[in-house]
mmCIF file of C-alpha atoms and ligand atoms in Angstrom:
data_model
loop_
_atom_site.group_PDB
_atom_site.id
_atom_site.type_symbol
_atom_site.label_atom_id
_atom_site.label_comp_id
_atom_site.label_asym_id
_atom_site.label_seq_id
_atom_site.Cartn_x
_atom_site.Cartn_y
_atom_site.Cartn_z
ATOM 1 C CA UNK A 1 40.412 -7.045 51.732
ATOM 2 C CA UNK A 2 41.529 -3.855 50.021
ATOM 3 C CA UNK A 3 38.902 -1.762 48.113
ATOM 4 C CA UNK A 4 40.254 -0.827 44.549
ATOM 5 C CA UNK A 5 41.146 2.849 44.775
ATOM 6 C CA UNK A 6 38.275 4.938 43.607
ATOM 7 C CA UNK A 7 40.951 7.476 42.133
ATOM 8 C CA UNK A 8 41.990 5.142 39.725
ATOM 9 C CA UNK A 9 39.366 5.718 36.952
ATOM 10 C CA UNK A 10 41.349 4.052 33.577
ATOM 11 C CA UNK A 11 38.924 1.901 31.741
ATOM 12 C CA UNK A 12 38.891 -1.647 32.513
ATOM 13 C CA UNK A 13 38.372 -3.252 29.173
ATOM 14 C CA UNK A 14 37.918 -6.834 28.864
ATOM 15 C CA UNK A 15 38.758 -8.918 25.768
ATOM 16 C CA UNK A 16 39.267 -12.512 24.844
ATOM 17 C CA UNK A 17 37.999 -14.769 21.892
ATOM 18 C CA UNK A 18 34.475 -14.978 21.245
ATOM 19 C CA UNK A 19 32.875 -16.739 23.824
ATOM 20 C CA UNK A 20 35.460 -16.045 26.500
ATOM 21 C CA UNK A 21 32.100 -14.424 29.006
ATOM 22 C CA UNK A 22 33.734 -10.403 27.876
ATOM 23 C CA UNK A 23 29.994 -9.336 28.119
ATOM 24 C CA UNK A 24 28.558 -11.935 31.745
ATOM 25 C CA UNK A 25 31.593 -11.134 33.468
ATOM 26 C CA UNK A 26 32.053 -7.336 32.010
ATOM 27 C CA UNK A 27 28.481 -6.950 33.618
ATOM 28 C CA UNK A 28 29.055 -8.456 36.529
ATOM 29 C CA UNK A 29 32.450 -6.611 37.388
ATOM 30 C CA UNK A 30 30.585 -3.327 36.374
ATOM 31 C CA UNK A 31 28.084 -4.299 39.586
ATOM 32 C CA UNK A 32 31.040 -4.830 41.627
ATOM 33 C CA UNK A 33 32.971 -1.710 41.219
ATOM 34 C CA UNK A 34 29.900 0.531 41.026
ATOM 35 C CA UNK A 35 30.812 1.468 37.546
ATOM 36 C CA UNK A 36 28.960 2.055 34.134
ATOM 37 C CA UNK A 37 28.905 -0.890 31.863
ATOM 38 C CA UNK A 38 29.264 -0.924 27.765
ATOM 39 C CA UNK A 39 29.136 -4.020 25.798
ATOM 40 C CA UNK A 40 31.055 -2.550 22.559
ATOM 41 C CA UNK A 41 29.026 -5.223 20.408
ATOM 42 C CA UNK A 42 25.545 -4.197 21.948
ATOM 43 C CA UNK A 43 26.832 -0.286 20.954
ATOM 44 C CA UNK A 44 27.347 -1.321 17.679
ATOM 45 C CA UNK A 45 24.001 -2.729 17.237
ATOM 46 C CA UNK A 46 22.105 -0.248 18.363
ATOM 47 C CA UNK A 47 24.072 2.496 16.463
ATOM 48 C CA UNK A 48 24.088 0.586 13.247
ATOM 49 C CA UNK A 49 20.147 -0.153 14.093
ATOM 50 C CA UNK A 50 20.593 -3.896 13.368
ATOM 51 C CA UNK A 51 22.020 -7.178 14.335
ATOM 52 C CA UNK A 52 26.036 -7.844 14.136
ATOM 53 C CA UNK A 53 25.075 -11.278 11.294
ATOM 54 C CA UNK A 54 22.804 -8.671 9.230
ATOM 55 C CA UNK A 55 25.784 -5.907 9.147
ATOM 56 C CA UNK A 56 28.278 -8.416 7.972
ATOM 57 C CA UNK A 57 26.091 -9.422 5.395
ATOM 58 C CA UNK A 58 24.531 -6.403 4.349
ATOM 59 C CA UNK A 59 27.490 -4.218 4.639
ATOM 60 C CA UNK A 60 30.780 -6.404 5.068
ATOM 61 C CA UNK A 61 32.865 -6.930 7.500
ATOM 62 C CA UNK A 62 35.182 -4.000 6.388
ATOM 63 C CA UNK A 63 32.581 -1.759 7.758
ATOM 64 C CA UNK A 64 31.810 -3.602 11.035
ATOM 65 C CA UNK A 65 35.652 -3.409 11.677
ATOM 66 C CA UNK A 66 35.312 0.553 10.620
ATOM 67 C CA UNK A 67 32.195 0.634 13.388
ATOM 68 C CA UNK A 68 34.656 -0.985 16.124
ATOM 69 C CA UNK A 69 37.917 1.721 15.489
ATOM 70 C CA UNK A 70 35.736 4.589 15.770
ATOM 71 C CA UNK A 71 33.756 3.210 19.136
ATOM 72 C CA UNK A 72 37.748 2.675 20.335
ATOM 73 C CA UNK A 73 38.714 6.144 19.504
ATOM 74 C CA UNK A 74 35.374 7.334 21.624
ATOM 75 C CA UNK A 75 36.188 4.824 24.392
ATOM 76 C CA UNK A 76 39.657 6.142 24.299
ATOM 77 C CA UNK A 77 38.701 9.446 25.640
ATOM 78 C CA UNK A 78 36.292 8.337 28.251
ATOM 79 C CA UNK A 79 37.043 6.925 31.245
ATOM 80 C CA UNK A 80 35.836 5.146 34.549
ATOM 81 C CA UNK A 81 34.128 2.505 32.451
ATOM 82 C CA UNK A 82 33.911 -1.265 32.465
ATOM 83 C CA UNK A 83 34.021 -2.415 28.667
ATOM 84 C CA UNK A 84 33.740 -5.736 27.183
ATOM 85 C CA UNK A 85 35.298 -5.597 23.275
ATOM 86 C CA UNK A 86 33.756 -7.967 20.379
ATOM 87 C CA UNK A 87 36.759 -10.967 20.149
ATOM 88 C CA UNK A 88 37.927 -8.868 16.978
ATOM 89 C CA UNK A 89 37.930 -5.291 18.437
ATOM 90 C CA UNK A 90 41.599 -5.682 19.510
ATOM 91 C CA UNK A 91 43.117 -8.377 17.351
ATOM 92 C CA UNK A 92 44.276 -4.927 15.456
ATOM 93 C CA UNK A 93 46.731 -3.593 16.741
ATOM 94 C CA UNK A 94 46.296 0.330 16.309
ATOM 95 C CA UNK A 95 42.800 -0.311 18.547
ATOM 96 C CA UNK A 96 44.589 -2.750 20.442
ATOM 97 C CA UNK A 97 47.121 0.101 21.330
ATOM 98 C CA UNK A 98 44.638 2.564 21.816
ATOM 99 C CA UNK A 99 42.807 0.464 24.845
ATOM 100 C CA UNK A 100 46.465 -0.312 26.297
ATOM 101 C CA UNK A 101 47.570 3.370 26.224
ATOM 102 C CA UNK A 102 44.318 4.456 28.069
ATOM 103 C CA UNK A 103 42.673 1.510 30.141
ATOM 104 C CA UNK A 104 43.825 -1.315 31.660
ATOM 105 C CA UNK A 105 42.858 -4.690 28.984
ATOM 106 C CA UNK A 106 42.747 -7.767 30.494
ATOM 107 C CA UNK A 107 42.066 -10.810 28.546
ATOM 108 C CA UNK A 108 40.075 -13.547 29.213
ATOM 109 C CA UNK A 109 41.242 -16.882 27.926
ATOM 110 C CA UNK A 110 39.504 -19.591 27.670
ATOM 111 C CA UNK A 111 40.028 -23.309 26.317
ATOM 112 C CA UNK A 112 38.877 -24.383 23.041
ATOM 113 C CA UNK A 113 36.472 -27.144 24.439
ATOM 114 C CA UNK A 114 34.272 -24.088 25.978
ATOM 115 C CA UNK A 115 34.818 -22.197 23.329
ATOM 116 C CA UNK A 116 33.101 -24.876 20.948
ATOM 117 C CA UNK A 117 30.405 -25.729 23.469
ATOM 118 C CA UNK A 118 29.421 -22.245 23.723
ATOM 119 C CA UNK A 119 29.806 -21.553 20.306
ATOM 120 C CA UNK A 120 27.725 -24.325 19.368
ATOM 121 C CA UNK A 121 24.348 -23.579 17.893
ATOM 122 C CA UNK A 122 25.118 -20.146 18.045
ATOM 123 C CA UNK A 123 23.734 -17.972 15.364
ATOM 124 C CA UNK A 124 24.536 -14.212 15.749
ATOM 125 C CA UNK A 125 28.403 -14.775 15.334
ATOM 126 C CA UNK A 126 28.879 -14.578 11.733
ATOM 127 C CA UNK A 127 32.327 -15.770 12.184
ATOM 128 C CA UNK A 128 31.553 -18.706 14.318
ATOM 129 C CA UNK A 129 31.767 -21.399 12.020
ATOM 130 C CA UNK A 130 35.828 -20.090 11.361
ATOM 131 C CA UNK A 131 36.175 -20.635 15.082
ATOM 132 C CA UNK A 132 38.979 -22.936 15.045
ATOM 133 C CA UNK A 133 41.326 -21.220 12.766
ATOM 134 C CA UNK A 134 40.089 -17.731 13.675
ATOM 135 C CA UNK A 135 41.691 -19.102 17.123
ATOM 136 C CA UNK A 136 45.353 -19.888 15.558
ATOM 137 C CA UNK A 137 45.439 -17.077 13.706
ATOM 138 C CA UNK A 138 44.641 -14.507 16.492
ATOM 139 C CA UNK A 139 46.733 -16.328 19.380
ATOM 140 C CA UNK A 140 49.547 -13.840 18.731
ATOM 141 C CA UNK A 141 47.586 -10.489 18.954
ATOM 142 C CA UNK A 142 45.847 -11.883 22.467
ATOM 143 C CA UNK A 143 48.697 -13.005 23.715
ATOM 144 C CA UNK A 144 50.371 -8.905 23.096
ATOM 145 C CA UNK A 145 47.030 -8.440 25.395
ATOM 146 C CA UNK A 146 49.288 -7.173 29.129
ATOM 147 C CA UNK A 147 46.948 -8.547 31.578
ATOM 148 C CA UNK A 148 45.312 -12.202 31.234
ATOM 149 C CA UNK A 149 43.232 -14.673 33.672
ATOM 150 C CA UNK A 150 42.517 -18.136 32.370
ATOM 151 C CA UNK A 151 39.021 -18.672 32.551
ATOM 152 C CA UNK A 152 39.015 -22.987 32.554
ATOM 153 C CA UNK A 153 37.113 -24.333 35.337
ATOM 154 C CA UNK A 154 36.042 -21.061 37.113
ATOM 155 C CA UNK A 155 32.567 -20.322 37.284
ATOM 156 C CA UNK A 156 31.693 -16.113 35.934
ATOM 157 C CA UNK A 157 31.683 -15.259 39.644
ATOM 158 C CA UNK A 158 34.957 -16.784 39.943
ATOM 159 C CA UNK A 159 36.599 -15.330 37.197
ATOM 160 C CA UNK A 160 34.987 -11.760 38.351
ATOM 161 C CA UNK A 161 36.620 -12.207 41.703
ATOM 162 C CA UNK A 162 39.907 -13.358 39.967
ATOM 163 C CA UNK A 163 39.869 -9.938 38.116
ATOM 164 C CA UNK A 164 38.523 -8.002 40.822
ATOM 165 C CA UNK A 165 41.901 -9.275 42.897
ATOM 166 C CA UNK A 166 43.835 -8.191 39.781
ATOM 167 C CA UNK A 167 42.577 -5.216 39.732
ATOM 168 C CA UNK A 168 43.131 -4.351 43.382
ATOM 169 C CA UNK A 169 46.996 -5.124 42.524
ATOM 170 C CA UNK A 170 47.101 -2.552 39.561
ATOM 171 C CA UNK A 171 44.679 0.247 40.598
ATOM 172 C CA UNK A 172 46.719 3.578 41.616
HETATM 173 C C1 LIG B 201 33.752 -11.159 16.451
HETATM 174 C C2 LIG B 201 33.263 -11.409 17.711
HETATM 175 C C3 LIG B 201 31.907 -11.026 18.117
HETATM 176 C C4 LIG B 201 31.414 -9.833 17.291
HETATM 177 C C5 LIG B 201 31.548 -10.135 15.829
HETATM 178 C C6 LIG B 201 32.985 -10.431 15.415
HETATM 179 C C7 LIG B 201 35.129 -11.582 16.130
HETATM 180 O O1 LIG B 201 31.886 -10.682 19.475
HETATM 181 O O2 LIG B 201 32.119 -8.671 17.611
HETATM 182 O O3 LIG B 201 30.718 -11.225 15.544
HETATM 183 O O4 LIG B 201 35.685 -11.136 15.104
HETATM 184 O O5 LIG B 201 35.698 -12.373 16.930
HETATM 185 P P1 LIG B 201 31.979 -11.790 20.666
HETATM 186 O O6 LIG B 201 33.427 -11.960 20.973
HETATM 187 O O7 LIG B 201 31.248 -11.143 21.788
HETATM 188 O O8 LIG B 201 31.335 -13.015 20.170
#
């Protein structure tokens, strides 16, 4: 099996609607290549000192989406890293760019009937109760994503392998 070439070192950024697995499978492909791992919503947190719910309500959402462009512009000039985005970080298009031009962004997509499972219950998305027409309304910005693997009936360790193999095909 070929080993992805250890000279490539673009990002590999991970995106996808919110619970597409960005952050279990980030993780997990971070382990498997031997590379540093950031969660961009974890970052956020602990930068902003508080939960992603109390920052939309405390401060807006304007300034959560100010939190994500300036973690993209840092991300931007690093490199070597496996990065899972929040579902929003690259539904604009200027961060969306940004990731493209220096990393290699993959999206996860995932059906709507795991979506909803997962989302069920789920209490530190502020924007999960939107989910469904957060969904339509962002179709067109993941689908400008270049890379995607469809997530529905793979377990995380298959979906890690499935972008392990894509990976192999891209590295340089
Ligand atoms: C958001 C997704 C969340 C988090 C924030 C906003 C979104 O991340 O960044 O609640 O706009 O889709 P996950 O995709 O990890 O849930």
């Amino acid at each position: 099996m070929a080993i992805p070439d250890p000279q490539d070192t673009r990002n590999i950024v991970l995106t996808g609607f919110m619970a597409s697995g960005k952050s279990t499978i980030g993780r997990r492909l971070a382990d498997r290549l031997h590379r540093p791992f950031l969660d961009c919503d974890v970052e956020i947190v602990k930068r902003a000192g508080k939960p992603i719910a109390q920052i939309f309500a405390e401060d807006g959402e304007p300034a959560f989406r100010q939190m994500e462009r300036e973690l993209v512009e840092e991300l931007a000039s690093q490199s070597g890293l496996v990065i899972a985005t929040g579902g929003g970080m690259l539904v604009d298009p200027i961060n969306r760019q940004r990731m493209i031009d220096t990393g290699v962004v993959i999206c996860l997509d995932t059906p709507p009937e795991d979506i909803e499972r997962r989302l069920s219950g789920s209490k530190e998305r502020p924007l999960a109760s939107n989910w469904r027409e957060l969904y339509e309304k962002r179709r067109e910005a993941y689908q400008a994503i270049p890379y995607h693997v469809n997530t529905a009936g793979l377990s995380p360790g298959q979906t890690t392998e499935r972008i392990l193999a894509l990976w192999r095909k891209l590295s340089r």
